[in-house]
Amino acid sequence: MANLMSGQFLVLENPEALAIEAANRFVTLAGQIIAAQGRFSVALSGGSTPEAMYRLLAQAPLKDQVDWKNVYLFWGDERFVPPDDPDNMWRMAQETFLSYLPIPPTNIYPMPTTGVTPAAAARQYTQTLRQFFAPGPPRFDLILLGMGPDGHTASLFPGHPALTPPDEQLVAVVNHAPKPPPTRLTLTYHVINQAAKVIFLVTGSSKAQAVARVWGDDWDPIQCPAQGVNPRHGHLLWLLDQDAAAQSLVLNR
Ligand code: 6PG
């Protein structure tokens, strides 16, 4: 089956160049969206790749180019560990940029991971999304995503039930994730593919085979969840460094 990838891709020389590209795009998009609609809603990515981008946003000049009081931050997924756990992605974002920004705490919506069961947390976050985006469906202005060597994205892992959620499920609980910690919360494709813009940030040779698979002719989003990201009415951009793109002929035209 022919590849149905409808996105664009940009290959950057190295992770540092990719972080600069991603941070500048964030700033430009924030300015455009806030000017047009008064607020900019973003679902942040977990993992280590976005850290360099987040650190750039936390310092001049980029920090001073964003109207942070009109930026609203959510997460695409979260590890179900307490906020003070080193594996918690809200904590990573706090440490890399949020604690340095003039962003109102009420603009930040972490996925709940304490005092609730994972299922209750998923229900709570679903309610949070519905209330924030009401009266329309949850449609983020920007969703940042990473990808694992197995083609997972957010906490959507190969073969997992969260890949084929019931019609209205916006946030799914993931148990026995192959990437620790094992219990997670994740936006489903229903939310991800509703976004106005999705940007993948993928670096390193460990991702090269998965990138080649995503852009290859074998279309199987259940076994390669990143292939399932195709915003219906939005724009998809893959930011890759040369190592991640190294096995993809189509990307090295
Ligand atoms: C996580 C993320 C996961 C991540 C990829 C890439 O919990 O870590 O949800 O999807 O984005 O695994 O991780 P790296 O950026 O660390 O390679």
mmCIF file of C-alpha atoms and ligand atoms in Angstrom:
data_model
loop_
_atom_site.group_PDB
_atom_site.id
_atom_site.type_symbol
_atom_site.label_atom_id
_atom_site.label_comp_id
_atom_site.label_asym_id
_atom_site.label_seq_id
_atom_site.Cartn_x
_atom_site.Cartn_y
_atom_site.Cartn_z
ATOM 1 C CA MET A 1 0.000 0.000 0.000
ATOM 2 C CA ALA A 2 1.445 3.357 -0.946
ATOM 3 C CA ASN A 3 2.696 5.511 1.852
ATOM 4 C CA LEU A 4 -0.049 7.817 3.053
ATOM 5 C CA MET A 5 2.256 10.183 4.917
ATOM 6 C CA SER A 6 0.958 13.624 4.127
ATOM 7 C CA GLY A 7 3.431 15.593 6.187
ATOM 8 C CA GLN A 8 6.417 17.672 5.390
ATOM 9 C CA PHE A 9 9.909 16.982 6.673
ATOM 10 C CA LEU A 10 12.994 19.047 7.304
ATOM 11 C CA VAL A 11 16.398 17.477 7.911
ATOM 12 C CA LEU A 12 18.687 19.489 10.188
ATOM 13 C CA GLU A 13 22.407 18.924 10.558
ATOM 14 C CA ASN A 14 22.379 17.921 14.232
ATOM 15 C CA PRO A 15 20.263 17.972 17.425
ATOM 16 C CA GLU A 16 21.350 21.515 18.269
ATOM 17 C CA ALA A 17 20.207 22.833 14.894
ATOM 18 C CA LEU A 18 16.943 20.944 15.292
ATOM 19 C CA ALA A 19 16.326 22.482 18.722
ATOM 20 C CA ILE A 20 16.930 25.973 17.311
ATOM 21 C CA GLU A 21 14.566 25.291 14.382
ATOM 22 C CA ALA A 22 11.864 23.925 16.686
ATOM 23 C CA ALA A 23 12.152 26.755 19.201
ATOM 24 C CA ASN A 24 12.004 29.407 16.497
ATOM 25 C CA ARG A 25 8.960 27.768 14.937
ATOM 26 C CA PHE A 26 7.273 27.678 18.360
ATOM 27 C CA VAL A 27 7.877 31.421 18.802
ATOM 28 C CA THR A 28 6.698 32.304 15.306
ATOM 29 C CA LEU A 29 3.568 30.163 15.598
ATOM 30 C CA ALA A 30 2.766 31.553 19.047
ATOM 31 C CA GLY A 31 2.913 35.098 17.694
ATOM 32 C CA GLN A 32 0.721 34.276 14.704
ATOM 33 C CA ILE A 33 -1.897 32.308 16.647
ATOM 34 C CA ILE A 34 -2.146 34.750 19.563
ATOM 35 C CA ALA A 35 -2.530 37.642 17.115
ATOM 36 C CA ALA A 36 -5.255 35.735 15.274
ATOM 37 C CA GLN A 37 -7.216 34.168 18.107
ATOM 38 C CA GLY A 38 -5.883 35.527 21.373
ATOM 39 C CA ARG A 39 -4.445 32.321 22.771
ATOM 40 C CA PHE A 40 -2.001 29.558 21.829
ATOM 41 C CA SER A 41 -2.664 26.024 23.048
ATOM 42 C CA VAL A 42 0.173 23.497 23.008
ATOM 43 C CA ALA A 43 0.534 19.857 24.021
ATOM 44 C CA LEU A 44 4.153 19.322 25.027
ATOM 45 C CA SER A 45 6.148 16.204 24.239
ATOM 46 C CA GLY A 46 7.837 14.036 26.802
ATOM 47 C CA GLY A 47 11.168 12.318 26.361
ATOM 48 C CA SER A 48 14.642 13.850 26.218
ATOM 49 C CA THR A 49 14.666 15.197 22.660
ATOM 50 C CA PRO A 50 12.619 18.344 23.341
ATOM 51 C CA GLU A 51 14.752 19.402 26.335
ATOM 52 C CA ALA A 52 17.188 21.454 24.224
ATOM 53 C CA MET A 53 14.258 23.233 22.556
ATOM 54 C CA TYR A 54 12.639 23.940 25.921
ATOM 55 C CA ARG A 55 15.899 25.389 27.299
ATOM 56 C CA LEU A 56 16.132 27.766 24.322
ATOM 57 C CA LEU A 57 12.588 28.992 25.016
ATOM 58 C CA ALA A 58 13.595 29.720 28.610
ATOM 59 C CA GLN A 59 16.275 32.245 27.685
ATOM 60 C CA ALA A 60 16.663 35.445 25.717
ATOM 61 C CA PRO A 61 16.052 36.233 22.979
ATOM 62 C CA LEU A 62 13.245 33.711 22.419
ATOM 63 C CA LYS A 63 11.858 33.928 25.948
ATOM 64 C CA ASP A 64 11.133 37.627 25.427
ATOM 65 C CA GLN A 65 9.452 37.086 22.070
ATOM 66 C CA VAL A 66 6.471 35.121 23.383
ATOM 67 C CA ASP A 67 3.362 36.553 25.043
ATOM 68 C CA TRP A 68 3.421 33.804 27.692
ATOM 69 C CA LYS A 69 0.282 35.017 29.487
ATOM 70 C CA ASN A 70 -1.656 33.840 26.400
ATOM 71 C CA VAL A 71 0.114 30.506 26.048
ATOM 72 C CA TYR A 72 -1.642 27.432 27.485
ATOM 73 C CA LEU A 73 0.388 24.282 28.006
ATOM 74 C CA PHE A 74 -0.787 20.695 28.218
ATOM 75 C CA TRP A 75 0.958 17.356 27.777
ATOM 76 C CA GLY A 76 0.616 14.791 25.016
ATOM 77 C CA ASP A 77 1.366 12.078 27.532
ATOM 78 C CA GLU A 78 2.727 11.587 31.016
ATOM 79 C CA ARG A 79 4.337 8.860 32.963
ATOM 80 C CA PHE A 80 2.055 7.906 35.868
ATOM 81 C CA VAL A 81 4.578 8.839 38.557
ATOM 82 C CA PRO A 82 4.424 11.651 41.155
ATOM 83 C CA PRO A 83 5.332 15.181 40.009
ATOM 84 C CA ASP A 84 8.585 15.060 41.999
ATOM 85 C CA ASP A 85 9.682 11.826 40.333
ATOM 86 C CA PRO A 86 12.682 12.274 37.963
ATOM 87 C CA ASP A 87 10.660 10.440 35.296
ATOM 88 C CA ASN A 88 7.768 12.907 35.439
ATOM 89 C CA MET A 89 7.547 14.983 32.269
ATOM 90 C CA TRP A 90 5.842 17.947 33.949
ATOM 91 C CA ARG A 91 8.883 18.064 36.249
ATOM 92 C CA MET A 92 11.230 17.966 33.237
ATOM 93 C CA ALA A 93 9.360 20.884 31.658
ATOM 94 C CA GLN A 94 9.436 22.832 34.925
ATOM 95 C CA GLU A 95 13.182 22.321 35.230
ATOM 96 C CA THR A 96 14.034 23.062 31.597
ATOM 97 C CA PHE A 97 11.789 26.060 30.948
ATOM 98 C CA LEU A 98 8.502 26.594 32.724
ATOM 99 C CA SER A 99 10.053 27.772 36.009
ATOM 100 C CA TYR A 100 11.945 30.486 34.080
ATOM 101 C CA LEU A 101 8.936 31.886 32.217
ATOM 102 C CA PRO A 102 6.385 34.597 33.116
ATOM 103 C CA ILE A 103 3.596 32.128 32.430
ATOM 104 C CA PRO A 104 0.670 32.081 34.876
ATOM 105 C CA PRO A 105 0.511 28.721 36.715
ATOM 106 C CA THR A 106 -3.169 28.597 35.766
ATOM 107 C CA ASN A 107 -2.083 28.331 32.116
ATOM 108 C CA ILE A 108 -0.319 25.041 32.777
ATOM 109 C CA TYR A 109 -2.336 21.815 32.770
ATOM 110 C CA PRO A 110 -0.274 18.819 33.893
ATOM 111 C CA MET A 111 -1.801 15.380 33.613
ATOM 112 C CA PRO A 112 -2.795 14.295 37.160
ATOM 113 C CA THR A 113 -0.608 11.510 38.564
ATOM 114 C CA THR A 114 -1.219 11.614 42.325
ATOM 115 C CA GLY A 115 -4.245 11.030 44.520
ATOM 116 C CA VAL A 116 -6.154 9.414 41.665
ATOM 117 C CA THR A 117 -6.183 6.114 39.838
ATOM 118 C CA PRO A 118 -4.880 6.189 36.254
ATOM 119 C CA ALA A 119 -8.420 5.709 34.977
ATOM 120 C CA ALA A 120 -9.717 8.605 37.083
ATOM 121 C CA ALA A 121 -6.784 10.739 35.915
ATOM 122 C CA ALA A 122 -7.670 10.010 32.290
ATOM 123 C CA ARG A 123 -11.284 11.010 32.970
ATOM 124 C CA GLN A 124 -10.149 14.179 34.749
ATOM 125 C CA TYR A 125 -7.854 15.220 31.910
ATOM 126 C CA THR A 126 -10.561 14.494 29.392
ATOM 127 C CA GLN A 127 -12.817 16.886 31.298
ATOM 128 C CA THR A 128 -10.029 19.459 31.417
ATOM 129 C CA LEU A 129 -9.641 19.275 27.640
ATOM 130 C CA ARG A 130 -13.368 19.454 26.983
ATOM 131 C CA GLN A 131 -13.764 22.494 29.257
ATOM 132 C CA PHE A 132 -10.771 24.330 27.804
ATOM 133 C CA PHE A 133 -11.769 23.810 24.177
ATOM 134 C CA ALA A 134 -15.557 24.095 24.617
ATOM 135 C CA PRO A 135 -17.788 24.445 22.709
ATOM 136 C CA GLY A 136 -15.694 22.756 20.004
ATOM 137 C CA PRO A 137 -13.723 19.523 20.151
ATOM 138 C CA PRO A 138 -10.180 19.594 21.597
ATOM 139 C CA ARG A 139 -8.100 21.103 18.756
ATOM 140 C CA PHE A 140 -4.607 22.086 19.835
ATOM 141 C CA ASP A 141 -2.842 24.825 17.916
ATOM 142 C CA LEU A 142 0.342 22.796 18.257
ATOM 143 C CA ILE A 143 1.205 19.296 19.416
ATOM 144 C CA LEU A 144 4.886 18.397 19.853
ATOM 145 C CA LEU A 145 5.739 14.715 19.557
ATOM 146 C CA GLY A 146 8.775 12.516 19.860
ATOM 147 C CA MET A 147 9.229 9.016 18.485
ATOM 148 C CA GLY A 148 10.881 5.951 19.941
ATOM 149 C CA PRO A 149 13.043 3.430 18.050
ATOM 150 C CA ASP A 150 9.969 1.159 17.879
ATOM 151 C CA GLY A 151 7.893 3.859 16.198
ATOM 152 C CA HIS A 152 5.895 4.741 19.307
ATOM 153 C CA THR A 153 4.835 8.324 19.832
ATOM 154 C CA ALA A 154 3.456 9.995 22.936
ATOM 155 C CA SER A 155 2.581 6.862 24.904
ATOM 156 C CA LEU A 156 1.028 5.110 21.915
ATOM 157 C CA PHE A 157 3.044 1.903 21.689
ATOM 158 C CA PRO A 158 2.956 -0.784 18.988
ATOM 159 C CA GLY A 159 0.016 -3.134 19.277
ATOM 160 C CA HIS A 160 -1.478 -1.352 22.281
ATOM 161 C CA PRO A 161 -5.257 -0.999 22.728
ATOM 162 C CA ALA A 162 -4.844 2.779 23.131
ATOM 163 C CA LEU A 163 -4.150 2.859 19.379
ATOM 164 C CA THR A 164 -7.760 1.950 18.628
ATOM 165 C CA PRO A 165 -9.716 3.871 21.260
ATOM 166 C CA PRO A 166 -13.492 4.009 21.494
ATOM 167 C CA ASP A 167 -14.939 6.840 19.446
ATOM 168 C CA GLU A 168 -14.892 9.560 22.051
ATOM 169 C CA GLN A 169 -11.870 8.560 24.127
ATOM 170 C CA LEU A 170 -9.520 11.527 24.282
ATOM 171 C CA VAL A 171 -7.121 10.312 26.969
ATOM 172 C CA ALA A 172 -6.147 6.672 27.423
ATOM 173 C CA VAL A 173 -4.449 4.761 30.232
ATOM 174 C CA VAL A 174 -1.456 2.719 29.078
ATOM 175 C CA ASN A 175 -0.393 -0.221 31.224
ATOM 176 C CA HIS A 176 2.709 -2.368 30.688
ATOM 177 C CA ALA A 177 4.348 0.209 28.421
ATOM 178 C CA PRO A 178 7.563 -1.265 26.959
ATOM 179 C CA LYS A 179 9.329 2.006 27.752
ATOM 180 C CA PRO A 180 9.462 2.512 31.528
ATOM 181 C CA PRO A 181 7.692 3.701 33.558
ATOM 182 C CA PRO A 182 5.086 1.099 32.662
ATOM 183 C CA THR A 183 1.921 3.041 33.513
ATOM 184 C CA ARG A 184 1.136 6.144 31.497
ATOM 185 C CA LEU A 185 -1.546 8.502 30.265
ATOM 186 C CA THR A 186 -1.680 9.528 26.620
ATOM 187 C CA LEU A 187 -3.713 11.610 24.236
ATOM 188 C CA THR A 188 -5.317 9.356 21.651
ATOM 189 C CA TYR A 189 -5.271 9.884 17.905
ATOM 190 C CA HIS A 190 -8.711 11.467 18.273
ATOM 191 C CA VAL A 191 -7.018 14.479 19.835
ATOM 192 C CA ILE A 192 -3.654 14.317 18.064
ATOM 193 C CA ASN A 193 -5.194 14.177 14.589
ATOM 194 C CA GLN A 194 -7.546 17.052 15.427
ATOM 195 C CA ALA A 195 -4.590 19.433 15.941
ATOM 196 C CA ALA A 196 -3.955 22.419 13.698
ATOM 197 C CA LYS A 197 -0.240 21.597 13.639
ATOM 198 C CA VAL A 198 1.840 18.623 14.752
ATOM 199 C CA ILE A 199 5.622 18.782 14.854
ATOM 200 C CA PHE A 200 7.729 15.657 15.424
ATOM 201 C CA LEU A 201 11.167 16.176 16.919
ATOM 202 C CA VAL A 202 13.344 13.145 16.140
ATOM 203 C CA THR A 203 17.108 12.877 16.447
ATOM 204 C CA GLY A 204 19.734 10.175 16.587
ATOM 205 C CA SER A 205 20.710 7.052 14.702
ATOM 206 C CA SER A 206 18.621 4.890 17.033
ATOM 207 C CA LYS A 207 15.520 6.351 15.381
ATOM 208 C CA ALA A 208 16.713 5.970 11.761
ATOM 209 C CA GLN A 209 15.071 2.595 11.148
ATOM 210 C CA ALA A 210 11.754 3.791 12.566
ATOM 211 C CA VAL A 211 11.909 6.979 10.489
ATOM 212 C CA ALA A 212 12.560 4.929 7.369
ATOM 213 C CA ARG A 213 9.584 2.764 8.263
ATOM 214 C CA VAL A 214 7.323 5.770 8.798
ATOM 215 C CA TRP A 215 8.228 7.184 5.396
ATOM 216 C CA GLY A 216 8.414 3.805 3.686
ATOM 217 C CA ASP A 217 5.718 1.906 1.806
ATOM 218 C CA ASP A 218 4.694 -0.458 4.597
ATOM 219 C CA TRP A 219 1.649 1.250 6.074
ATOM 220 C CA ASP A 220 0.940 -0.224 9.514
ATOM 221 C CA PRO A 221 0.115 2.338 12.216
ATOM 222 C CA ILE A 222 -0.679 -0.424 14.714
ATOM 223 C CA GLN A 223 2.906 -1.654 14.559
ATOM 224 C CA CYS A 224 4.351 1.824 13.882
ATOM 225 C CA PRO A 225 2.128 4.266 15.811
ATOM 226 C CA ALA A 226 3.912 7.382 14.550
ATOM 227 C CA GLN A 227 2.401 6.547 11.134
ATOM 228 C CA GLY A 228 -1.033 7.039 12.673
ATOM 229 C CA VAL A 229 -0.352 10.759 13.168
ATOM 230 C CA ASN A 230 -1.974 12.535 10.233
ATOM 231 C CA PRO A 231 -3.885 15.659 11.286
ATOM 232 C CA ARG A 232 -7.160 15.603 9.355
ATOM 233 C CA HIS A 233 -7.414 19.375 9.037
ATOM 234 C CA GLY A 234 -3.952 20.373 10.117
ATOM 235 C CA HIS A 235 -0.307 20.455 9.141
ATOM 236 C CA LEU A 236 2.273 17.787 9.971
ATOM 237 C CA LEU A 237 5.970 18.559 10.076
ATOM 238 C CA TRP A 238 8.807 16.154 10.891
ATOM 239 C CA LEU A 239 11.987 17.795 12.154
ATOM 240 C CA LEU A 240 14.786 15.253 11.854
ATOM 241 C CA ASP A 241 18.514 15.435 12.285
ATOM 242 C CA GLN A 242 20.789 13.776 9.718
ATOM 243 C CA ASP A 243 21.336 10.704 11.892
ATOM 244 C CA ALA A 244 17.609 10.062 12.241
ATOM 245 C CA ALA A 245 17.066 10.565 8.503
ATOM 246 C CA ALA A 246 20.071 8.487 7.465
ATOM 247 C CA GLN A 247 18.104 5.381 6.375
ATOM 248 C CA SER A 248 15.307 7.216 4.587
ATOM 249 C CA LEU A 249 15.863 7.497 0.856
ATOM 250 C CA VAL A 250 12.828 9.729 0.400
ATOM 251 C CA LEU A 251 14.207 12.155 2.957
ATOM 252 C CA ASN A 252 17.615 12.353 1.365
ATOM 253 C CA ARG A 253 16.595 13.376 -2.112
HETATM 254 C C1 6PG B 1 8.193 9.495 26.767
HETATM 255 C C2 6PG B 1 7.552 10.043 25.517
HETATM 256 C C3 6PG B 1 7.994 9.262 24.331
HETATM 257 C C4 6PG B 1 9.221 9.945 23.763
HETATM 258 C C5 6PG B 1 9.940 9.014 22.811
HETATM 259 C C6 6PG B 1 11.283 9.625 22.412
HETATM 260 O O1 6PG B 1 7.468 9.164 27.695
HETATM 261 O O2 6PG B 1 9.422 9.419 26.800
HETATM 262 O O3 6PG B 1 6.221 10.030 25.644
HETATM 263 O O4 6PG B 1 7.030 9.174 23.307
HETATM 264 O O5 6PG B 1 8.839 11.135 23.088
HETATM 265 O O6 6PG B 1 10.161 7.791 23.463
HETATM 266 O O7 6PG B 1 12.038 9.764 23.581
HETATM 267 P P1 6PG B 1 13.471 10.496 23.506
HETATM 268 O O8 6PG B 1 13.177 11.906 23.061
HETATM 269 O O9 6PG B 1 13.996 10.450 24.917
HETATM 270 O O10 6PG B 1 14.301 9.740 22.516
#
